[in-house]
Amino acid sequence: MELKIGRAIIKKGLEVLYEYSDVDVAIVGAGPSGLTAARYLAEKGFKVLVFERRFSFGGGIGPGGNMLPSIVVQEEALPILRDFKVRYQPAGDGLYTVDPAELIAKLAAGAIDAGAKIILGVHVDDVIFRGDPPRVVGLLWIWTPIQMSGMHVDPLYTMAKAVIDATGHDAEVISVAARKVPELGIQLPGEKSAWSEVSEKLVVEYTGKVAPGLYATGMAVTAVHGLPRMGPIFGGMMLSGRKVAELVAKDLTEEVYAVRA
């Protein structure tokens, strides 16, 4: 029995890595913006892969309200909650409370049911770029426990037509690209201190392409554009995820038509 168990895991696990070594969209980070983007892109028929460095979903949702079992979204995000069948309660002043465990579970299930693939325990180490002017065309990655141990292991490759940084406050993928591919012309001023009502609007407004093939969503947007943070309100994160999905879908569709023409 042990031999059969081991072989089943090895065979299927390697098949998954092989199948998803080349995708339409690679999303780094399975937080609110990354999972939202994954669902809407997968629903449009794109091959979507999400890398998450932890062994769980949700990003900052779980501990979002200083570890209290409630987080907040604003009215503008309610259509997304309805799409994912997440229950919510009015809290006054256009705000609504959501159970963080339910939001995590249903965002992840929504992305997976739409066809997105999520691989846990992955640390993205670098980007792949091509061309002059350069374009981001993929990612280099290792398993998170290897990265945490400090051991040197050469990474594996995942090619993608579009890469979305949904890593949060540090914009980890964009930070690597800015440092190692200066030709991309990326500036990374870092996020400012909290101003929730302004940040919730600006994060969505500034969501989008950072460089050819590379996009920012969620808190990564604040780091790229020097915007204020917002704290435990998550509507802007989901709205940002939906917007980046729309932008990436539009760009990839236009590129396909351009090639055919």
Short mmCIF file of N, CA and C in Angstrom, two decimals, residues 81-210:
data_model
loop_
_atom_site.label_atom_id
_atom_site.label_comp_id
_atom_site.label_asym_id
_atom_site.label_seq_id
_atom_site.Cartn_x
_atom_site.Cartn_y
_atom_site.Cartn_z
N LEU A 81 -18.71 39.84 -3.54
CA LEU A 81 -19.12 38.91 -2.50
C LEU A 81 -20.27 38.04 -2.98
N ARG A 82 -21.20 38.62 -3.71
CA ARG A 82 -22.32 37.84 -4.22
C ARG A 82 -21.85 36.82 -5.27
N ASP A 83 -20.91 37.22 -6.11
CA ASP A 83 -20.37 36.28 -7.09
C ASP A 83 -19.78 35.05 -6.41
N PHE A 84 -19.12 35.26 -5.27
CA PHE A 84 -18.48 34.16 -4.55
C PHE A 84 -19.39 33.55 -3.48
N LYS A 85 -20.63 34.05 -3.40
CA LYS A 85 -21.62 33.56 -2.43
C LYS A 85 -21.14 33.70 -0.98
N VAL A 86 -20.52 34.85 -0.70
CA VAL A 86 -20.05 35.16 0.65
C VAL A 86 -21.13 35.96 1.38
N ARG A 87 -21.50 35.53 2.56
CA ARG A 87 -22.50 36.25 3.35
C ARG A 87 -21.89 37.47 4.04
N TYR A 88 -22.70 38.49 4.24
CA TYR A 88 -22.22 39.72 4.86
C TYR A 88 -23.34 40.35 5.68
N GLN A 89 -22.93 41.20 6.64
CA GLN A 89 -23.88 41.87 7.52
C GLN A 89 -23.63 43.38 7.49
N PRO A 90 -24.68 44.21 7.42
CA PRO A 90 -24.48 45.66 7.43
C PRO A 90 -23.89 46.13 8.75
N ALA A 91 -22.95 47.08 8.65
CA ALA A 91 -22.31 47.64 9.84
C ALA A 91 -22.50 49.15 9.92
N GLY A 92 -23.26 49.71 8.99
CA GLY A 92 -23.50 51.14 8.98
C GLY A 92 -22.47 51.90 8.17
N ASP A 93 -22.85 53.10 7.72
CA ASP A 93 -21.95 53.99 6.98
C ASP A 93 -21.41 53.34 5.70
N GLY A 94 -22.21 52.49 5.07
CA GLY A 94 -21.79 51.86 3.82
C GLY A 94 -20.79 50.75 3.98
N LEU A 95 -20.62 50.26 5.23
CA LEU A 95 -19.68 49.19 5.50
C LEU A 95 -20.42 47.91 5.87
N TYR A 96 -19.76 46.78 5.62
CA TYR A 96 -20.35 45.47 5.90
C TYR A 96 -19.30 44.57 6.52
N THR A 97 -19.71 43.71 7.44
CA THR A 97 -18.77 42.78 8.06
C THR A 97 -18.91 41.40 7.41
N VAL A 98 -17.77 40.71 7.37
CA VAL A 98 -17.68 39.39 6.75
C VAL A 98 -16.88 38.48 7.67
N ASP A 99 -17.26 37.21 7.74
CA ASP A 99 -16.47 36.25 8.49
C ASP A 99 -15.20 35.92 7.70
N PRO A 100 -14.01 36.12 8.27
CA PRO A 100 -12.79 35.92 7.49
C PRO A 100 -12.60 34.48 7.02
N ALA A 101 -12.97 33.51 7.85
CA ALA A 101 -12.81 32.11 7.43
C ALA A 101 -13.70 31.80 6.23
N GLU A 102 -14.91 32.32 6.24
CA GLU A 102 -15.81 32.10 5.10
C GLU A 102 -15.27 32.77 3.84
N LEU A 103 -14.75 33.98 3.99
CA LEU A 103 -14.23 34.68 2.82
C LEU A 103 -13.04 33.93 2.22
N ILE A 104 -12.13 33.47 3.07
CA ILE A 104 -10.97 32.71 2.59
C ILE A 104 -11.43 31.46 1.84
N ALA A 105 -12.33 30.69 2.47
CA ALA A 105 -12.77 29.43 1.89
C ALA A 105 -13.47 29.64 0.55
N LYS A 106 -14.32 30.64 0.48
CA LYS A 106 -15.12 30.81 -0.73
C LYS A 106 -14.35 31.49 -1.85
N LEU A 107 -13.41 32.38 -1.53
CA LEU A 107 -12.55 32.92 -2.58
C LEU A 107 -11.71 31.80 -3.20
N ALA A 108 -11.14 30.95 -2.35
CA ALA A 108 -10.32 29.85 -2.86
C ALA A 108 -11.16 28.87 -3.66
N ALA A 109 -12.31 28.48 -3.12
CA ALA A 109 -13.17 27.55 -3.83
C ALA A 109 -13.66 28.14 -5.15
N GLY A 110 -13.96 29.44 -5.14
CA GLY A 110 -14.41 30.08 -6.38
C GLY A 110 -13.34 30.06 -7.46
N ALA A 111 -12.10 30.32 -7.07
CA ALA A 111 -11.00 30.29 -8.03
C ALA A 111 -10.78 28.89 -8.56
N ILE A 112 -10.77 27.91 -7.67
CA ILE A 112 -10.53 26.52 -8.07
C ILE A 112 -11.68 26.00 -8.94
N ASP A 113 -12.91 26.27 -8.54
CA ASP A 113 -14.06 25.80 -9.31
C ASP A 113 -14.11 26.43 -10.70
N ALA A 114 -13.58 27.64 -10.82
CA ALA A 114 -13.55 28.30 -12.13
C ALA A 114 -12.48 27.71 -13.05
N GLY A 115 -11.56 26.92 -12.46
CA GLY A 115 -10.53 26.28 -13.27
C GLY A 115 -9.11 26.70 -12.98
N ALA A 116 -8.91 27.63 -12.04
CA ALA A 116 -7.55 28.05 -11.69
C ALA A 116 -6.86 26.95 -10.89
N LYS A 117 -5.55 26.84 -11.04
CA LYS A 117 -4.75 25.89 -10.29
C LYS A 117 -3.95 26.64 -9.24
N ILE A 118 -4.01 26.19 -7.99
CA ILE A 118 -3.25 26.82 -6.90
C ILE A 118 -2.23 25.82 -6.39
N ILE A 119 -0.97 26.24 -6.34
CA ILE A 119 0.08 25.40 -5.79
C ILE A 119 0.63 26.09 -4.55
N LEU A 120 0.58 25.39 -3.43
CA LEU A 120 0.98 25.95 -2.15
C LEU A 120 2.45 25.66 -1.85
N GLY A 121 3.04 26.48 -0.97
CA GLY A 121 4.40 26.24 -0.52
C GLY A 121 5.46 26.59 -1.53
N VAL A 122 5.19 27.61 -2.37
CA VAL A 122 6.12 28.00 -3.43
C VAL A 122 6.66 29.40 -3.15
N HIS A 123 7.96 29.54 -3.21
CA HIS A 123 8.62 30.85 -3.10
C HIS A 123 9.11 31.26 -4.48
N VAL A 124 8.58 32.37 -4.98
CA VAL A 124 9.03 32.89 -6.28
C VAL A 124 10.32 33.66 -6.07
N ASP A 125 11.36 33.22 -6.77
CA ASP A 125 12.70 33.72 -6.53
C ASP A 125 13.12 34.79 -7.54
N ASP A 126 12.56 34.75 -8.76
CA ASP A 126 13.04 35.65 -9.81
C ASP A 126 12.02 35.67 -10.94
N VAL A 127 12.23 36.59 -11.88
CA VAL A 127 11.42 36.62 -13.08
C VAL A 127 12.26 36.21 -14.28
N ILE A 128 11.59 35.84 -15.36
CA ILE A 128 12.23 35.57 -16.64
C ILE A 128 11.85 36.71 -17.57
N PHE A 129 12.82 37.26 -18.31
CA PHE A 129 12.49 38.34 -19.24
C PHE A 129 13.12 38.06 -20.60
N ARG A 130 12.52 38.66 -21.62
CA ARG A 130 12.98 38.52 -22.99
C ARG A 130 12.80 39.84 -23.73
N GLY A 131 13.56 40.00 -24.82
CA GLY A 131 13.28 41.08 -25.76
C GLY A 131 13.99 42.38 -25.49
N ASP A 132 13.87 43.26 -26.44
CA ASP A 132 14.41 44.62 -26.36
C ASP A 132 13.42 45.55 -27.08
N PRO A 133 12.57 46.26 -26.34
CA PRO A 133 12.56 46.43 -24.88
C PRO A 133 12.11 45.14 -24.17
N PRO A 134 12.53 44.97 -22.91
CA PRO A 134 12.28 43.71 -22.22
C PRO A 134 10.82 43.53 -21.81
N ARG A 135 10.44 42.26 -21.70
CA ARG A 135 9.10 41.87 -21.26
C ARG A 135 9.24 40.71 -20.30
N VAL A 136 8.46 40.73 -19.22
CA VAL A 136 8.44 39.61 -18.28
C VAL A 136 7.63 38.48 -18.90
N VAL A 137 8.24 37.28 -18.95
CA VAL A 137 7.58 36.16 -19.62
C VAL A 137 7.48 34.92 -18.72
N GLY A 138 7.82 35.07 -17.44
CA GLY A 138 7.71 33.91 -16.57
C GLY A 138 8.37 34.12 -15.23
N LEU A 139 8.44 33.03 -14.46
CA LEU A 139 8.93 33.08 -13.08
C LEU A 139 9.89 31.93 -12.80
N LEU A 140 10.81 32.16 -11.87
CA LEU A 140 11.66 31.12 -11.31
C LEU A 140 11.22 30.88 -9.87
N TRP A 141 11.12 29.62 -9.47
CA TRP A 141 10.59 29.35 -8.15
C TRP A 141 11.24 28.13 -7.51
N ILE A 142 11.18 28.13 -6.16
CA ILE A 142 11.62 26.99 -5.36
C ILE A 142 10.55 26.74 -4.29
N TRP A 143 10.65 25.61 -3.61
CA TRP A 143 9.72 25.34 -2.53
C TRP A 143 10.07 26.20 -1.31
N THR A 144 9.04 26.70 -0.63
CA THR A 144 9.23 27.61 0.50
C THR A 144 10.13 27.03 1.59
N PRO A 145 9.99 25.77 1.99
CA PRO A 145 10.88 25.26 3.04
C PRO A 145 12.35 25.31 2.64
N ILE A 146 12.65 25.15 1.36
CA ILE A 146 14.03 25.27 0.91
C ILE A 146 14.51 26.71 1.08
N GLN A 147 13.67 27.66 0.70
CA GLN A 147 14.03 29.08 0.85
C GLN A 147 14.22 29.43 2.32
N MET A 148 13.36 28.92 3.18
CA MET A 148 13.44 29.22 4.61
C MET A 148 14.69 28.61 5.25
N SER A 149 15.15 27.49 4.71
CA SER A 149 16.33 26.83 5.27
C SER A 149 17.62 27.54 4.90
N GLY A 150 17.55 28.42 3.89
CA GLY A 150 18.75 29.12 3.46
C GLY A 150 19.65 28.30 2.55
N MET A 151 19.18 27.14 2.12
CA MET A 151 19.98 26.29 1.23
C MET A 151 19.90 26.81 -0.20
N HIS A 152 20.98 26.61 -0.94
CA HIS A 152 20.98 27.00 -2.35
C HIS A 152 20.49 25.84 -3.20
N VAL A 153 19.39 26.06 -3.90
CA VAL A 153 18.85 25.09 -4.86
C VAL A 153 18.46 25.87 -6.11
N ASP A 154 18.90 25.42 -7.25
CA ASP A 154 18.51 26.10 -8.48
C ASP A 154 17.00 25.97 -8.70
N PRO A 155 16.35 27.05 -9.11
CA PRO A 155 14.88 27.04 -9.24
C PRO A 155 14.42 26.36 -10.51
N LEU A 156 13.11 26.10 -10.56
CA LEU A 156 12.44 25.65 -11.76
C LEU A 156 11.77 26.84 -12.44
N TYR A 157 11.31 26.63 -13.68
CA TYR A 157 10.76 27.71 -14.49
C TYR A 157 9.27 27.50 -14.73
N THR A 158 8.55 28.60 -14.75
CA THR A 158 7.17 28.60 -15.22
C THR A 158 7.02 29.77 -16.19
N MET A 159 6.64 29.45 -17.42
CA MET A 159 6.46 30.48 -18.43
C MET A 159 5.01 30.99 -18.38
N ALA A 160 4.84 32.29 -18.63
CA ALA A 160 3.50 32.87 -18.57
C ALA A 160 3.42 34.07 -19.51
N LYS A 161 2.26 34.23 -20.14
CA LYS A 161 2.04 35.40 -21.00
C LYS A 161 1.85 36.66 -20.17
N ALA A 162 1.39 36.49 -18.93
CA ALA A 162 1.23 37.62 -18.01
C ALA A 162 1.52 37.15 -16.60
N VAL A 163 2.20 37.98 -15.82
CA VAL A 163 2.50 37.70 -14.42
C VAL A 163 1.84 38.79 -13.56
N ILE A 164 1.10 38.35 -12.55
CA ILE A 164 0.43 39.29 -11.65
C ILE A 164 1.04 39.18 -10.26
N ASP A 165 1.55 40.30 -9.74
CA ASP A 165 2.09 40.35 -8.39
C ASP A 165 0.95 40.66 -7.42
N ALA A 166 0.57 39.64 -6.65
CA ALA A 166 -0.45 39.80 -5.60
C ALA A 166 0.15 39.44 -4.25
N THR A 167 1.43 39.77 -4.07
CA THR A 167 2.17 39.35 -2.87
C THR A 167 1.96 40.25 -1.67
N GLY A 168 1.29 41.39 -1.84
CA GLY A 168 1.03 42.23 -0.68
C GLY A 168 1.98 43.40 -0.54
N HIS A 169 2.21 43.79 0.70
CA HIS A 169 2.87 45.05 1.03
C HIS A 169 4.24 45.23 0.37
N ASP A 170 4.98 44.18 0.22
CA ASP A 170 6.36 44.31 -0.28
C ASP A 170 6.47 44.18 -1.80
N ALA A 171 5.37 43.86 -2.48
CA ALA A 171 5.41 43.69 -3.94
C ALA A 171 6.64 42.88 -4.35
N GLU A 172 6.74 41.66 -3.85
CA GLU A 172 7.96 40.89 -3.93
C GLU A 172 8.43 40.61 -5.36
N VAL A 173 7.51 40.27 -6.23
CA VAL A 173 7.90 39.96 -7.61
C VAL A 173 8.34 41.22 -8.34
N ILE A 174 7.58 42.28 -8.19
CA ILE A 174 7.93 43.55 -8.85
C ILE A 174 9.23 44.09 -8.29
N SER A 175 9.47 43.91 -6.99
CA SER A 175 10.71 44.36 -6.38
C SER A 175 11.92 43.66 -7.00
N VAL A 176 11.80 42.36 -7.23
CA VAL A 176 12.88 41.62 -7.88
C VAL A 176 13.10 42.13 -9.30
N ALA A 177 12.01 42.31 -10.03
CA ALA A 177 12.12 42.78 -11.41
C ALA A 177 12.74 44.17 -11.48
N ALA A 178 12.38 45.05 -10.54
CA ALA A 178 12.93 46.40 -10.53
C ALA A 178 14.42 46.39 -10.27
N ARG A 179 14.85 45.50 -9.39
CA ARG A 179 16.26 45.43 -9.00
C ARG A 179 17.13 44.75 -10.07
N LYS A 180 16.60 43.69 -10.67
CA LYS A 180 17.43 42.85 -11.53
C LYS A 180 17.26 43.13 -13.02
N VAL A 181 16.17 43.83 -13.39
CA VAL A 181 15.97 44.19 -14.80
C VAL A 181 15.71 45.69 -14.86
N PRO A 182 16.74 46.51 -14.66
CA PRO A 182 16.54 47.96 -14.63
C PRO A 182 15.98 48.51 -15.93
N GLU A 183 16.17 47.77 -17.02
CA GLU A 183 15.63 48.21 -18.31
C GLU A 183 14.10 48.31 -18.31
N LEU A 184 13.45 47.64 -17.35
CA LEU A 184 11.99 47.73 -17.25
C LEU A 184 11.55 49.10 -16.76
N GLY A 185 12.46 49.85 -16.14
CA GLY A 185 12.14 51.21 -15.68
C GLY A 185 11.16 51.28 -14.53
N ILE A 186 11.18 50.27 -13.65
CA ILE A 186 10.24 50.23 -12.54
C ILE A 186 10.81 51.00 -11.34
N GLN A 187 10.02 51.89 -10.79
CA GLN A 187 10.35 52.58 -9.54
C GLN A 187 9.47 52.02 -8.43
N LEU A 188 10.03 51.83 -7.24
CA LEU A 188 9.28 51.21 -6.15
C LEU A 188 9.42 52.07 -4.89
N PRO A 189 8.60 53.11 -4.74
CA PRO A 189 8.73 54.01 -3.60
C PRO A 189 8.29 53.41 -2.27
N GLY A 190 7.47 52.37 -2.30
CA GLY A 190 6.96 51.79 -1.06
C GLY A 190 5.68 52.45 -0.60
N GLU A 191 4.91 51.74 0.20
CA GLU A 191 3.61 52.26 0.63
C GLU A 191 3.76 53.30 1.73
N LYS A 192 2.73 54.15 1.84
CA LYS A 192 2.66 55.16 2.89
C LYS A 192 1.83 54.64 4.06
N SER A 193 1.76 55.43 5.12
CA SER A 193 0.95 55.07 6.28
C SER A 193 -0.54 55.14 5.95
N ALA A 194 -1.36 54.75 6.92
CA ALA A 194 -2.77 54.50 6.66
C ALA A 194 -3.59 55.76 6.39
N TRP A 195 -4.46 55.64 5.39
CA TRP A 195 -5.52 56.60 5.08
C TRP A 195 -6.56 55.81 4.31
N SER A 196 -7.41 55.12 5.04
CA SER A 196 -8.23 54.05 4.47
C SER A 196 -9.13 54.50 3.34
N GLU A 197 -9.89 55.58 3.53
CA GLU A 197 -10.86 55.96 2.50
C GLU A 197 -10.18 56.37 1.21
N VAL A 198 -8.99 56.95 1.30
CA VAL A 198 -8.24 57.32 0.10
C VAL A 198 -7.62 56.08 -0.54
N SER A 199 -7.03 55.24 0.29
CA SER A 199 -6.34 54.06 -0.24
C SER A 199 -7.29 53.11 -0.93
N GLU A 200 -8.48 52.90 -0.37
CA GLU A 200 -9.43 51.97 -0.97
C GLU A 200 -9.77 52.37 -2.41
N LYS A 201 -9.79 53.66 -2.69
CA LYS A 201 -10.09 54.14 -4.04
C LYS A 201 -8.85 54.09 -4.93
N LEU A 202 -7.70 54.54 -4.38
CA LEU A 202 -6.50 54.64 -5.21
C LEU A 202 -5.92 53.28 -5.57
N VAL A 203 -6.04 52.31 -4.67
CA VAL A 203 -5.53 50.97 -4.98
C VAL A 203 -6.21 50.41 -6.23
N VAL A 204 -7.51 50.62 -6.32
CA VAL A 204 -8.23 50.14 -7.50
C VAL A 204 -7.86 50.98 -8.72
N GLU A 205 -7.80 52.29 -8.54
CA GLU A 205 -7.48 53.19 -9.65
C GLU A 205 -6.12 52.87 -10.26
N TYR A 206 -5.12 52.57 -9.44
CA TYR A 206 -3.76 52.37 -9.93
C TYR A 206 -3.44 50.90 -10.25
N THR A 207 -4.38 50.02 -10.02
CA THR A 207 -4.18 48.61 -10.38
C THR A 207 -3.91 48.49 -11.87
N GLY A 208 -2.92 47.67 -12.23
CA GLY A 208 -2.69 47.46 -13.66
C GLY A 208 -1.26 47.12 -14.00
N LYS A 209 -0.90 47.39 -15.25
CA LYS A 209 0.40 47.01 -15.78
C LYS A 209 1.50 47.90 -15.21
N VAL A 210 2.57 47.24 -14.76
CA VAL A 210 3.74 47.93 -14.24
C VAL A 210 4.85 47.97 -15.29
#
